[in-house]
């Protein structure tokens, strides 16, 4: 199993950014997927989850209405569209694979991609 | 503010045992057996150690064990080794397809 995030960078408050996560070594279309973030020096925070078929999506209260999780099973890729970013969104963003459709287990993690929101 | 409460730090000497607690509520830890634990070394991604309260992930040594009583889950590490020094996070399903993490516990090997 391998997960590799990309798309992080420095962005101004109020702007948008789109993260991607490429999965390999497993049947991508049969697992739920997550985004989890970790602010510098802080703990882990669940951000969003998506079902194996992409039809069901759920968000943490802190990002609902601003972030959109999606997936392209034909390309084994997970996305996170982040709009109206604020400085509080500065964090290392990890994608993670579930053990099944909705097992609520972060089974495998990518190395993360850093998002810095700063003027 | 984290959904689950963990002690900020614990410590132990090599060969000893330590237990890390994770206190939630009757709406998360107390209501579901979807409790998991993650180990994170500095600069590294978290690693799954325990899931479904007490099941060890593959290749995790049996020195690591999980349990739950009421609204509190626990991770016990026996026979402490130097490489166990890391941050540990608990996690629980909280209903309505929401998940919460604890604030993390720094384990120091003396």
GROMACS .gro file of C-alpha atoms in nm:
model
  229
    1UNK     CA    1   0.000   0.000   0.000
    2UNK     CA    2   0.129   0.342  -0.091
    3UNK     CA    3  -0.035   0.681  -0.055
    4UNK     CA    4   0.131   0.997  -0.181
    5UNK     CA    5  -0.014   1.342  -0.127
    6UNK     CA    6   0.058   1.647  -0.342
    7UNK     CA    7  -0.066   1.999  -0.400
    8UNK     CA    8   0.041   2.167  -0.079
    9UNK     CA    9   0.204   2.508  -0.070
   10UNK     CA   10   0.179   2.864   0.053
   11UNK     CA   11  -0.151   3.041  -0.012
   12UNK     CA   12  -0.304   3.371   0.099
   13UNK     CA   13  -0.606   3.382   0.330
   14UNK     CA   14  -0.931   3.360   0.140
   15UNK     CA   15  -0.777   3.177  -0.153
   16UNK     CA   16  -0.821   2.814  -0.263
   17UNK     CA   17  -0.601   2.508  -0.293
   18UNK     CA   18  -0.659   2.156  -0.420
   19UNK     CA   19  -0.481   1.858  -0.268
   20UNK     CA   20  -0.445   1.519  -0.430
   21UNK     CA   21  -0.355   1.175  -0.301
   22UNK     CA   22  -0.245   0.894  -0.532
   23UNK     CA   23  -0.308   0.543  -0.406
   24UNK     CA   24  -0.138   0.224  -0.520
   25UNK     CA   25  -0.086  -0.135  -0.407
   26UNK     CA   26  -0.450  -0.194  -0.325
   27UNK     CA   27  -0.792  -0.191  -0.492
   28UNK     CA   28  -0.857   0.179  -0.446
   29UNK     CA   29  -1.227   0.164  -0.536
   30UNK     CA   30  -1.317  -0.069  -0.251
   31UNK     CA   31  -1.203   0.142   0.044
   32UNK     CA   32  -1.322   0.451   0.222
   33UNK     CA   33  -1.067   0.729   0.229
   34UNK     CA   34  -0.993   1.014   0.467
   35UNK     CA   35  -0.815   1.345   0.503
   36UNK     CA   36  -0.657   1.418   0.840
   37UNK     CA   37  -0.455   1.727   0.927
   38UNK     CA   38  -0.197   1.821   1.189
   39UNK     CA   39  -0.120   2.183   1.267
   40UNK     CA   40   0.247   2.255   1.351
   41UNK     CA   41   0.328   2.110   1.691
   42UNK     CA   42  -0.032   2.005   1.746
   43UNK     CA   43  -0.238   1.686   1.744
   44UNK     CA   44  -0.433   1.509   1.475
   45UNK     CA   45  -0.767   1.638   1.344
   46UNK     CA   46  -1.000   1.441   1.120
   47UNK     CA   47  -1.109   1.658   0.825
   48UNK     CA   48  -1.325   1.454   0.586
   49UNK     CA   49  -1.417   1.106   0.473
   50UNK     CA   50  -1.559   0.961   0.153
   51UNK     CA   51  -1.714   0.624   0.080
   52UNK     CA   52  -1.562   0.373  -0.159
   53UNK     CA   53  -1.792   0.474  -0.444
   54UNK     CA   54  -1.766   0.846  -0.373
   55UNK     CA   55  -2.137   0.889  -0.310
   56UNK     CA   56  -2.118   0.957   0.064
   57UNK     CA   57  -1.908   1.241   0.204
   58UNK     CA   58  -1.876   1.372   0.557
   59UNK     CA   59  -1.686   1.666   0.707
   60UNK     CA   60  -1.561   1.798   1.037
   61UNK     CA   61  -1.753   2.103   1.157
   62UNK     CA   62  -1.440   2.317   1.118
   63UNK     CA   63  -1.430   2.269   0.739
   64UNK     CA   64  -1.788   2.194   0.637
   65UNK     CA   65  -1.902   2.431   0.364
   66UNK     CA   66  -1.544   2.528   0.271
   67UNK     CA   67  -1.377   2.195   0.187
   68UNK     CA   68  -1.493   1.931  -0.061
   69UNK     CA   69  -1.364   1.575  -0.069
   70UNK     CA   70  -1.386   1.377  -0.392
   71UNK     CA   71  -1.228   1.078  -0.561
   72UNK     CA   72  -1.159   0.945  -0.909
   73UNK     CA   73  -1.155   0.567  -0.887
   74UNK     CA   74  -1.049   0.538  -1.252
   75UNK     CA   75  -0.726   0.718  -1.157
   76UNK     CA   76  -0.689   0.585  -0.800
   77UNK     CA   77  -0.684   0.942  -0.675
   78UNK     CA   78  -0.837   1.125  -0.380
   79UNK     CA   79  -0.883   1.502  -0.375
   80UNK     CA   80  -0.952   1.777  -0.124
   81UNK     CA   81  -1.070   2.111  -0.261
   82UNK     CA   82  -1.009   2.377   0.002
   83UNK     CA   83  -1.182   2.712  -0.042
   84UNK     CA   84  -1.191   3.030   0.171
   85UNK     CA   85  -0.875   2.923   0.349
   86UNK     CA   86  -0.780   3.083   0.680
   87UNK     CA   87  -0.460   3.084   0.882
   88UNK     CA   88  -0.618   2.819   1.106
   89UNK     CA   89  -0.606   2.576   0.813
   90UNK     CA   90  -0.225   2.578   0.817
   91UNK     CA   91  -0.127   2.216   0.870
   92UNK     CA   92   0.029   1.901   0.732
   93UNK     CA   93  -0.250   1.723   0.545
   94UNK     CA   94  -0.249   1.344   0.538
   95UNK     CA   95  -0.464   1.113   0.331
   96UNK     CA   96  -0.545   0.778   0.488
   97UNK     CA   97  -0.706   0.454   0.378
   98UNK     CA   98  -0.978   0.281   0.577
   99UNK     CA   99  -0.992  -0.093   0.644
  100UNK     CA  100  -1.317  -0.114   0.453
  101UNK     CA  101  -1.600   0.108   0.335
  102UNK     CA  102  -1.672   0.270   0.672
  103UNK     CA  103  -1.463   0.101   0.943
  104UNK     CA  104  -1.340   0.428   1.091
  105UNK     CA  105  -0.983   0.297   1.103
  106UNK     CA  106  -0.697   0.497   0.954
  107UNK     CA  107  -0.516   0.188   0.829
  108UNK     CA  108  -0.244   0.338   0.609
  109UNK     CA  109  -0.123   0.695   0.584
  110UNK     CA  110   0.066   0.898   0.329
  111UNK     CA  111   0.366   1.113   0.427
  112UNK     CA  112   0.154   1.430   0.409
  113UNK     CA  113   0.162   1.758   0.219
  114UNK     CA  114   0.212   2.092   0.393
  115UNK     CA  115  -0.038   2.374   0.352
  116UNK     CA  116   0.060   2.717   0.480
  117UNK     CA  117  -0.198   2.993   0.478
  118UNK     CA  118  -0.027   3.326   0.519
  119UNK     CA  119  -0.042   3.677   0.382
  120UNK     CA  120  -1.021   2.136   2.195
  121UNK     CA  121  -0.981   1.763   2.139
  122UNK     CA  122  -1.283   1.540   2.151
  123UNK     CA  123  -1.102   1.281   2.365
  124UNK     CA  124  -0.882   1.344   2.670
  125UNK     CA  125  -0.535   1.194   2.701
  126UNK     CA  126  -0.257   1.270   2.949
  127UNK     CA  127   0.000   1.499   2.786
  128UNK     CA  128   0.289   1.275   2.885
  129UNK     CA  129   0.382   0.942   3.040
  130UNK     CA  130   0.719   0.784   3.100
  131UNK     CA  131   0.872   0.452   3.186
  132UNK     CA  132   1.204   0.270   3.199
  133UNK     CA  133   1.307   0.000   2.954
  134UNK     CA  134   1.132  -0.326   3.033
  135UNK     CA  135   0.856  -0.162   3.235
  136UNK     CA  136   0.492  -0.117   3.137
  137UNK     CA  137   0.292   0.199   3.085
  138UNK     CA  138  -0.077   0.263   3.024
  139UNK     CA  139  -0.215   0.559   2.833
  140UNK     CA  140  -0.576   0.651   2.899
  141UNK     CA  141  -0.825   0.804   2.657
  142UNK     CA  142  -1.141   0.944   2.809
  143UNK     CA  143  -1.444   1.023   2.600
  144UNK     CA  144  -1.817   1.025   2.658
  145UNK     CA  145  -2.116   0.796   2.628
  146UNK     CA  146  -2.156   0.932   2.275
  147UNK     CA  147  -1.822   0.810   2.145
  148UNK     CA  148  -1.590   0.575   2.336
  149UNK     CA  149  -1.872   0.452   2.557
  150UNK     CA  150  -2.110   0.383   2.270
  151UNK     CA  151  -1.893   0.228   2.000
  152UNK     CA  152  -1.613  -0.025   1.975
  153UNK     CA  153  -1.448   0.178   1.697
  154UNK     CA  154  -1.154   0.286   1.913
  155UNK     CA  155  -0.809   0.291   1.756
  156UNK     CA  156  -0.458   0.395   1.859
  157UNK     CA  157  -0.180   0.549   1.650
  158UNK     CA  158   0.194   0.585   1.709
  159UNK     CA  159   0.376   0.883   1.562
  160UNK     CA  160   0.751   0.929   1.567
  161UNK     CA  161   0.885   1.283   1.512
  162UNK     CA  162   0.862   1.389   1.151
  163UNK     CA  163   0.680   1.074   1.049
  164UNK     CA  164   0.323   0.987   0.956
  165UNK     CA  165   0.109   0.816   1.219
  166UNK     CA  166   0.101   0.437   1.224
  167UNK     CA  167  -0.199   0.224   1.319
  168UNK     CA  168  -0.127   0.014   1.629
  169UNK     CA  169  -0.466  -0.095   1.768
  170UNK     CA  170  -0.816  -0.093   1.615
  171UNK     CA  171  -1.164  -0.201   1.727
  172UNK     CA  172  -1.054  -0.140   2.088
  173UNK     CA  173  -0.819  -0.437   2.122
  174UNK     CA  174  -0.713  -0.576   1.783
  175UNK     CA  175  -0.347  -0.538   1.691
  176UNK     CA  176  -0.262  -0.417   1.345
  177UNK     CA  177  -0.043  -0.644   1.137
  178UNK     CA  178   0.319  -0.662   1.250
  179UNK     CA  179   0.249  -0.477   1.574
  180UNK     CA  180   0.417  -0.671   1.857
  181UNK     CA  181   0.199  -0.826   2.125
  182UNK     CA  182   0.362  -0.590   2.378
  183UNK     CA  183   0.091  -0.346   2.267
  184UNK     CA  184  -0.263  -0.407   2.388
  185UNK     CA  185  -0.588  -0.213   2.402
  186UNK     CA  186  -0.892  -0.221   2.624
  187UNK     CA  187  -1.201  -0.022   2.713
  188UNK     CA  188  -1.412   0.030   3.022
  189UNK     CA  189  -1.710   0.258   3.006
  190UNK     CA  190  -1.612   0.588   2.850
  191UNK     CA  191  -1.237   0.529   2.884
  192UNK     CA  192  -1.011   0.336   2.649
  193UNK     CA  193  -0.655   0.240   2.734
  194UNK     CA  194  -0.337   0.147   2.552
  195UNK     CA  195  -0.087  -0.061   2.746
  196UNK     CA  196   0.270  -0.106   2.633
  197UNK     CA  197   0.468  -0.373   2.816
  198UNK     CA  198   0.840  -0.446   2.800
  199UNK     CA  199   0.918  -0.087   2.701
  200UNK     CA  200   1.186  -0.042   2.437
  201UNK     CA  201   1.372   0.268   2.323
  202UNK     CA  202   1.187   0.273   1.990
  203UNK     CA  203   0.853   0.300   2.170
  204UNK     CA  204   0.935   0.662   2.249
  205UNK     CA  205   0.681   0.852   2.040
  206UNK     CA  206   0.349   1.034   2.047
  207UNK     CA  207   0.038   0.820   2.080
  208UNK     CA  208  -0.311   0.922   1.972
  209UNK     CA  209  -0.641   0.757   2.044
  210UNK     CA  210  -0.935   0.788   1.810
  211UNK     CA  211  -1.303   0.704   1.836
  212UNK     CA  212  -1.608   0.705   1.615
  213UNK     CA  213  -1.854   0.960   1.751
  214UNK     CA  214  -2.167   0.883   1.549
  215UNK     CA  215  -2.309   1.058   1.241
  216UNK     CA  216  -1.996   0.959   1.045
  217UNK     CA  217  -1.775   1.178   1.262
  218UNK     CA  218  -1.443   1.078   1.413
  219UNK     CA  219  -1.253   1.237   1.700
  220UNK     CA  220  -0.890   1.216   1.810
  221UNK     CA  221  -0.737   1.260   2.151
  222UNK     CA  222  -0.486   1.537   2.207
  223UNK     CA  223  -0.196   1.293   2.207
  224UNK     CA  224   0.039   1.156   2.471
  225UNK     CA  225   0.418   1.185   2.456
  226UNK     CA  226   0.582   0.863   2.580
  227UNK     CA  227   0.932   0.913   2.713
  228UNK     CA  228   1.163   0.621   2.781
  229UNK     CA  229   1.377   0.703   3.083
   0.00000   0.00000   0.00000
